[in-house]
Short mmCIF file of C-alpha atoms in Angstrom, two decimals:
data_model
loop_
_atom_site.label_atom_id
_atom_site.label_comp_id
_atom_site.label_asym_id
_atom_site.label_seq_id
_atom_site.Cartn_x
_atom_site.Cartn_y
_atom_site.Cartn_z
CA UNK A 158 17.11 -6.53 7.63
CA UNK A 159 13.35 -7.01 8.11
CA UNK A 160 11.93 -9.64 5.64
CA UNK A 161 8.28 -10.33 5.36
CA UNK A 162 6.97 -13.73 3.96
CA UNK A 163 3.35 -14.88 3.18
CA UNK A 164 2.27 -18.35 2.88
CA UNK A 165 0.81 -19.82 0.75
CA UNK A 166 1.79 -17.82 -2.37
CA UNK A 167 -1.31 -19.07 -4.11
CA UNK A 168 -4.59 -20.46 -3.00
CA UNK A 169 -7.70 -21.81 -4.75
CA UNK A 170 -10.78 -22.74 -2.69
CA UNK A 171 -14.45 -23.40 -3.44
CA UNK A 172 -16.93 -20.95 -2.12
CA UNK A 173 -18.00 -21.03 1.55
CA UNK A 174 -14.55 -22.28 2.97
CA UNK A 175 -12.92 -20.60 5.82
CA UNK A 176 -9.35 -19.36 5.02
CA UNK A 177 -6.25 -18.67 6.94
CA UNK A 178 -3.43 -16.68 5.23
CA UNK A 179 -0.17 -16.42 6.85
CA UNK A 180 2.42 -13.60 7.28
CA UNK A 181 5.69 -13.91 8.96
CA UNK A 182 8.26 -11.29 9.70
CA UNK A 183 11.88 -11.74 10.78
CA UNK A 184 12.37 -8.63 13.02
CA UNK A 185 9.63 -8.49 15.98
CA UNK A 186 10.39 -4.69 16.36
CA UNK A 187 7.54 -3.57 14.41
CA UNK A 188 5.31 -0.40 14.88
CA UNK A 189 2.33 -2.02 13.23
CA UNK A 190 1.03 -4.45 10.63
CA UNK A 191 -1.23 -4.12 7.96
CA UNK A 192 -3.14 -6.25 5.58
CA UNK A 193 -4.11 -5.24 2.19
CA UNK A 194 -5.92 -6.48 -0.72
CA UNK A 195 -5.22 -5.82 -4.35
CA UNK A 196 -7.44 -6.72 -7.37
CA UNK A 197 -5.75 -7.24 -10.76
CA UNK A 198 -4.63 -3.72 -12.30
CA UNK A 199 -5.94 -2.07 -9.18
CA UNK A 200 -4.36 -0.35 -6.25
CA UNK A 201 -4.17 -1.52 -2.72
CA UNK A 202 -7.20 -1.67 -0.52
CA UNK A 203 -6.40 -1.49 3.12
CA UNK A 204 -8.25 -4.26 5.04
CA UNK A 205 -6.91 -4.17 8.71
CA UNK A 206 -4.26 -2.52 10.69
CA UNK A 207 -2.87 -3.81 14.05
CA UNK A 208 -0.73 -1.81 16.06
CA UNK A 209 2.11 -3.58 17.67
CA UNK A 210 0.34 -3.49 21.11
CA UNK A 211 -2.70 -5.11 19.82
CA UNK A 212 -3.45 -8.82 19.34
CA UNK A 213 -6.15 -8.80 16.76
CA UNK A 214 -8.42 -6.85 14.62
CA UNK A 215 -12.01 -7.60 13.18
CA UNK A 216 -13.69 -6.19 10.22
CA UNK A 217 -16.85 -8.01 8.92
CA UNK A 218 -15.67 -11.53 7.79
CA UNK A 219 -12.07 -10.77 8.23
CA UNK A 220 -9.94 -11.22 11.39
CA UNK A 221 -6.40 -10.60 11.68
CA UNK A 222 -4.21 -11.82 14.67
CA UNK A 223 -0.72 -10.64 15.64
CA UNK A 224 1.88 -12.36 17.51
CA UNK A 225 4.57 -9.92 17.74
CA UNK A 226 7.00 -12.11 19.69
CA UNK A 227 6.97 -15.12 17.30
CA UNK A 228 6.89 -12.72 14.18
CA UNK A 229 3.37 -13.93 12.86
CA UNK A 230 0.15 -12.66 11.77
CA UNK A 231 -2.65 -14.40 10.23
CA UNK A 232 -5.61 -13.38 8.46
CA UNK A 233 -8.85 -15.35 8.79
CA UNK A 234 -11.46 -15.07 6.07
CA UNK A 235 -14.80 -16.66 7.17
CA UNK A 236 -17.26 -18.20 4.47
CA UNK A 237 -15.24 -17.11 1.57
CA UNK A 238 -16.95 -15.69 -1.59
CA UNK A 239 -15.96 -15.44 -5.17
CA UNK A 240 -15.52 -11.63 -4.66
CA UNK A 241 -12.78 -12.33 -2.15
CA UNK A 242 -10.70 -13.47 -5.23
CA UNK A 243 -7.60 -11.13 -5.13
CA UNK A 244 -3.92 -10.85 -3.96
CA UNK A 245 -3.65 -10.25 -0.27
CA UNK A 246 -0.40 -8.61 1.30
CA UNK A 247 0.74 -7.98 4.73
CA UNK A 248 3.17 -5.09 5.39
CA UNK A 249 4.90 -3.98 8.60
CA UNK A 250 6.35 -0.64 9.49
CA UNK A 251 9.48 -0.67 11.48
CA UNK A 252 9.61 0.86 14.96
CA UNK A 253 12.36 2.96 14.54
CA UNK A 254 11.36 4.20 11.01
CA UNK A 255 7.50 4.41 10.78
CA UNK A 256 7.73 5.91 7.37
CA UNK A 257 8.63 2.70 5.58
CA UNK A 258 6.50 -0.16 4.76
CA UNK A 259 7.96 -3.54 4.26
CA UNK A 260 5.43 -5.79 2.25
CA UNK A 261 5.09 -9.52 1.93
CA UNK A 262 5.25 -11.39 -1.10
CA UNK A 263 1.50 -11.62 -1.06
CA UNK A 264 -0.99 -14.59 -1.43
CA UNK A 265 -3.15 -15.07 -4.63
CA UNK A 266 -6.45 -16.06 -3.55
CA UNK A 267 -9.06 -17.52 -6.03
CA UNK A 268 -12.45 -18.50 -4.74
CA UNK A 269 -14.50 -20.35 -7.23
CA UNK A 270 -18.36 -20.80 -7.19
CA UNK B 183 13.91 -6.78 -8.61
CA UNK B 184 12.12 -3.72 -10.16
CA UNK B 185 12.70 -0.42 -8.18
CA UNK B 186 10.36 2.67 -7.89
CA UNK B 187 11.99 5.85 -6.64
CA UNK B 188 10.36 8.68 -4.88
CA UNK B 189 11.84 11.95 -4.37
CA UNK B 190 11.90 13.76 -1.98
CA UNK B 191 11.97 11.43 0.79
CA UNK B 192 11.14 14.25 3.14
CA UNK B 193 9.95 17.79 2.62
CA UNK B 194 8.84 20.62 4.91
CA UNK B 195 7.01 23.59 3.65
CA UNK B 196 5.23 26.66 4.53
CA UNK B 197 1.38 26.86 4.26
CA UNK B 198 0.09 28.04 1.13
CA UNK B 199 2.96 26.73 -0.92
CA UNK B 200 2.94 23.86 -3.43
CA UNK B 201 4.92 20.82 -3.18
CA UNK B 202 5.82 18.40 -5.88
CA UNK B 203 6.63 14.70 -5.33
CA UNK B 204 7.99 12.64 -8.05
CA UNK B 205 7.63 8.97 -8.45
CA UNK B 206 9.77 6.98 -10.97
CA UNK B 207 9.89 3.39 -12.29
CA UNK B 208 13.65 2.97 -12.69
CA UNK B 209 13.84 -0.33 -14.74
CA UNK B 210 10.65 -0.79 -16.06
CA UNK B 211 7.67 0.83 -17.68
CA UNK B 212 4.51 1.55 -15.74
CA UNK B 213 1.33 2.50 -17.52
CA UNK B 214 -0.17 2.55 -14.24
CA UNK B 215 1.16 4.25 -10.98
CA UNK B 216 -0.96 4.59 -7.64
CA UNK B 217 -0.69 7.39 -5.09
CA UNK B 218 -1.26 6.72 -1.40
CA UNK B 219 -1.54 8.69 1.78
CA UNK B 220 -1.22 7.37 5.27
CA UNK B 221 -1.72 9.50 8.34
CA UNK B 222 -0.02 8.70 11.67
CA UNK B 223 -1.35 5.51 13.14
CA UNK B 224 -3.70 4.70 10.16
CA UNK B 225 -3.46 2.37 7.22
CA UNK B 226 -2.25 3.32 3.83
CA UNK B 227 -5.22 4.99 1.84
CA UNK B 228 -5.44 4.96 -1.96
CA UNK B 229 -5.78 8.63 -3.18
CA UNK B 230 -5.71 8.13 -7.06
CA UNK B 231 -4.66 5.92 -9.83
CA UNK B 232 -2.51 7.59 -12.42
CA UNK B 233 -2.53 6.17 -16.01
CA UNK B 234 0.17 7.40 -18.53
CA UNK B 235 -1.31 9.86 -20.99
CA UNK B 236 -4.67 10.18 -19.43
CA UNK B 237 -6.15 11.91 -16.47
CA UNK B 238 -5.95 10.32 -13.20
CA UNK B 239 -8.81 8.45 -11.34
CA UNK B 240 -9.35 9.81 -7.80
CA UNK B 241 -10.84 8.11 -4.98
CA UNK B 242 -13.83 9.53 -3.22
CA UNK B 243 -13.13 12.32 -0.99
CA UNK B 244 -9.85 13.18 -2.66
CA UNK B 245 -9.86 16.74 -4.14
CA UNK B 246 -8.75 16.64 -7.73
CA UNK B 247 -7.65 20.37 -7.72
CA UNK B 248 -5.54 20.03 -4.44
CA UNK B 249 -3.64 16.76 -5.42
CA UNK B 250 -2.60 17.26 -9.13
CA UNK B 251 -1.32 14.08 -10.63
CA UNK B 252 0.63 13.99 -13.97
CA UNK B 253 1.62 10.61 -15.58
CA UNK B 254 3.32 12.17 -18.68
CA UNK B 255 5.71 9.30 -19.25
CA UNK B 256 5.85 5.55 -18.78
CA UNK B 257 8.55 5.99 -16.10
CA UNK B 258 7.42 9.19 -14.23
CA UNK B 259 4.28 10.30 -12.22
CA UNK B 260 4.19 13.45 -10.23
CA UNK B 261 1.93 14.38 -7.37
CA UNK B 262 1.68 18.08 -6.70
CA UNK B 263 -0.05 19.28 -3.46
CA UNK B 264 -1.22 22.70 -4.25
CA UNK B 265 -1.50 25.38 -1.60
CA UNK B 266 -0.62 23.04 1.21
CA UNK B 267 -1.91 23.33 4.74
CA UNK B 268 -0.94 21.68 7.79
CA UNK B 269 -3.89 19.07 7.52
CA UNK B 270 -2.11 17.95 4.28
CA UNK B 271 0.98 16.83 6.26
CA UNK B 272 1.15 13.00 5.75
CA UNK B 273 3.15 10.16 4.27
CA UNK B 274 2.57 9.80 0.45
CA UNK B 275 3.76 6.75 -1.17
CA UNK B 276 3.47 5.56 -4.83
CA UNK B 277 3.39 2.29 -6.41
CA UNK B 278 3.78 1.23 -10.04
CA UNK B 279 2.76 -1.69 -12.08
CA UNK B 280 4.45 -2.94 -15.26
CA UNK B 281 2.05 -2.69 -18.13
CA UNK B 282 2.88 -5.67 -20.16
CA UNK B 283 1.00 -8.72 -18.77
CA UNK B 284 3.77 -11.26 -19.56
CA UNK B 285 6.11 -9.32 -17.20
CA UNK B 286 3.54 -8.55 -14.63
CA UNK B 287 3.77 -11.35 -12.12
CA UNK B 288 1.61 -9.63 -9.88
CA UNK B 289 4.51 -8.37 -7.75
CA UNK B 290 3.99 -4.88 -6.44
CA UNK B 291 6.61 -2.09 -6.70
CA UNK B 292 6.54 0.71 -4.23
CA UNK B 293 8.47 3.84 -3.68
CA UNK B 294 9.69 4.48 -0.24
CA UNK B 295 7.56 7.32 0.46
CA UNK B 296 7.54 10.93 0.93
CA UNK B 297 6.94 12.69 4.34
CA UNK B 298 5.33 16.00 4.06
CA UNK B 299 5.18 18.49 6.76
CA UNK B 300 3.49 21.72 6.30
CA UNK B 301 4.16 24.32 8.74
#
C-alpha cells in the first residue's frame, strides 16, 4: 500500500528565508508526483508536476525534485514571502492505476513579515 | 478518517449525452466541495467550488452551462457534464471540507475520482 508522508507537518519562518519541504512515498512505482498548494477554505492549486522519468521541475521561485528510487521529493521555495503561507501537499499516482491520487499529509507553512 | 465517495468511478457515454457524477461526504457535513479535472499527464486543475445552498464558483475558462454543479445538501454535490463531447473525456475528482472550524484540522478529503470517456 502506497503511503505518502510529508515533513515537517508545520513550518513558521520569517520572510525571505529559503525553504525545503519534504515528501516521501513508500512505493517507488509511481507514475508522477505533484505538488499542490491549498489556502484556507479554498481548493487545491497545482504547483508542479513531475513525471516519473524526470528529476526536477521549476516554476518561478519553486523547484521540485524527484528521487524515485529512494521515494523522495522535495519542494524548494526561494525567498519566501507572506503570500506563500498555505498548506502544501504532494500527491503521487501509481503506475498501475493512473486514476487515483494518493496525497501526503501536508505541510502548513506560515511566512511572517 | 473521513470518507468522500464518488460515483460512478468510470463512465463511457456517447457524444451529445449528459453525464452526472456524484460526490458524497459519508461521515461529515461538507459546506464546501471542490471539483477538479485532470487530463492525461497533466496536473489536477480546479474547475469550481461548490457551496451548499448557493451557486458554484467557477474557475476562469470553465463553462458554467456545460458543467452544472448542484450542492443541494451538506453531504452531496453533483457535477453534470451536459452534451458531452470527446474533448470532455477526463478524470474528474471532488474533494470536501468539513464546515465546522473545530473539526477542520486542515486535512483534505478526496473522492477517488471518476473517469469519463466520451465516444
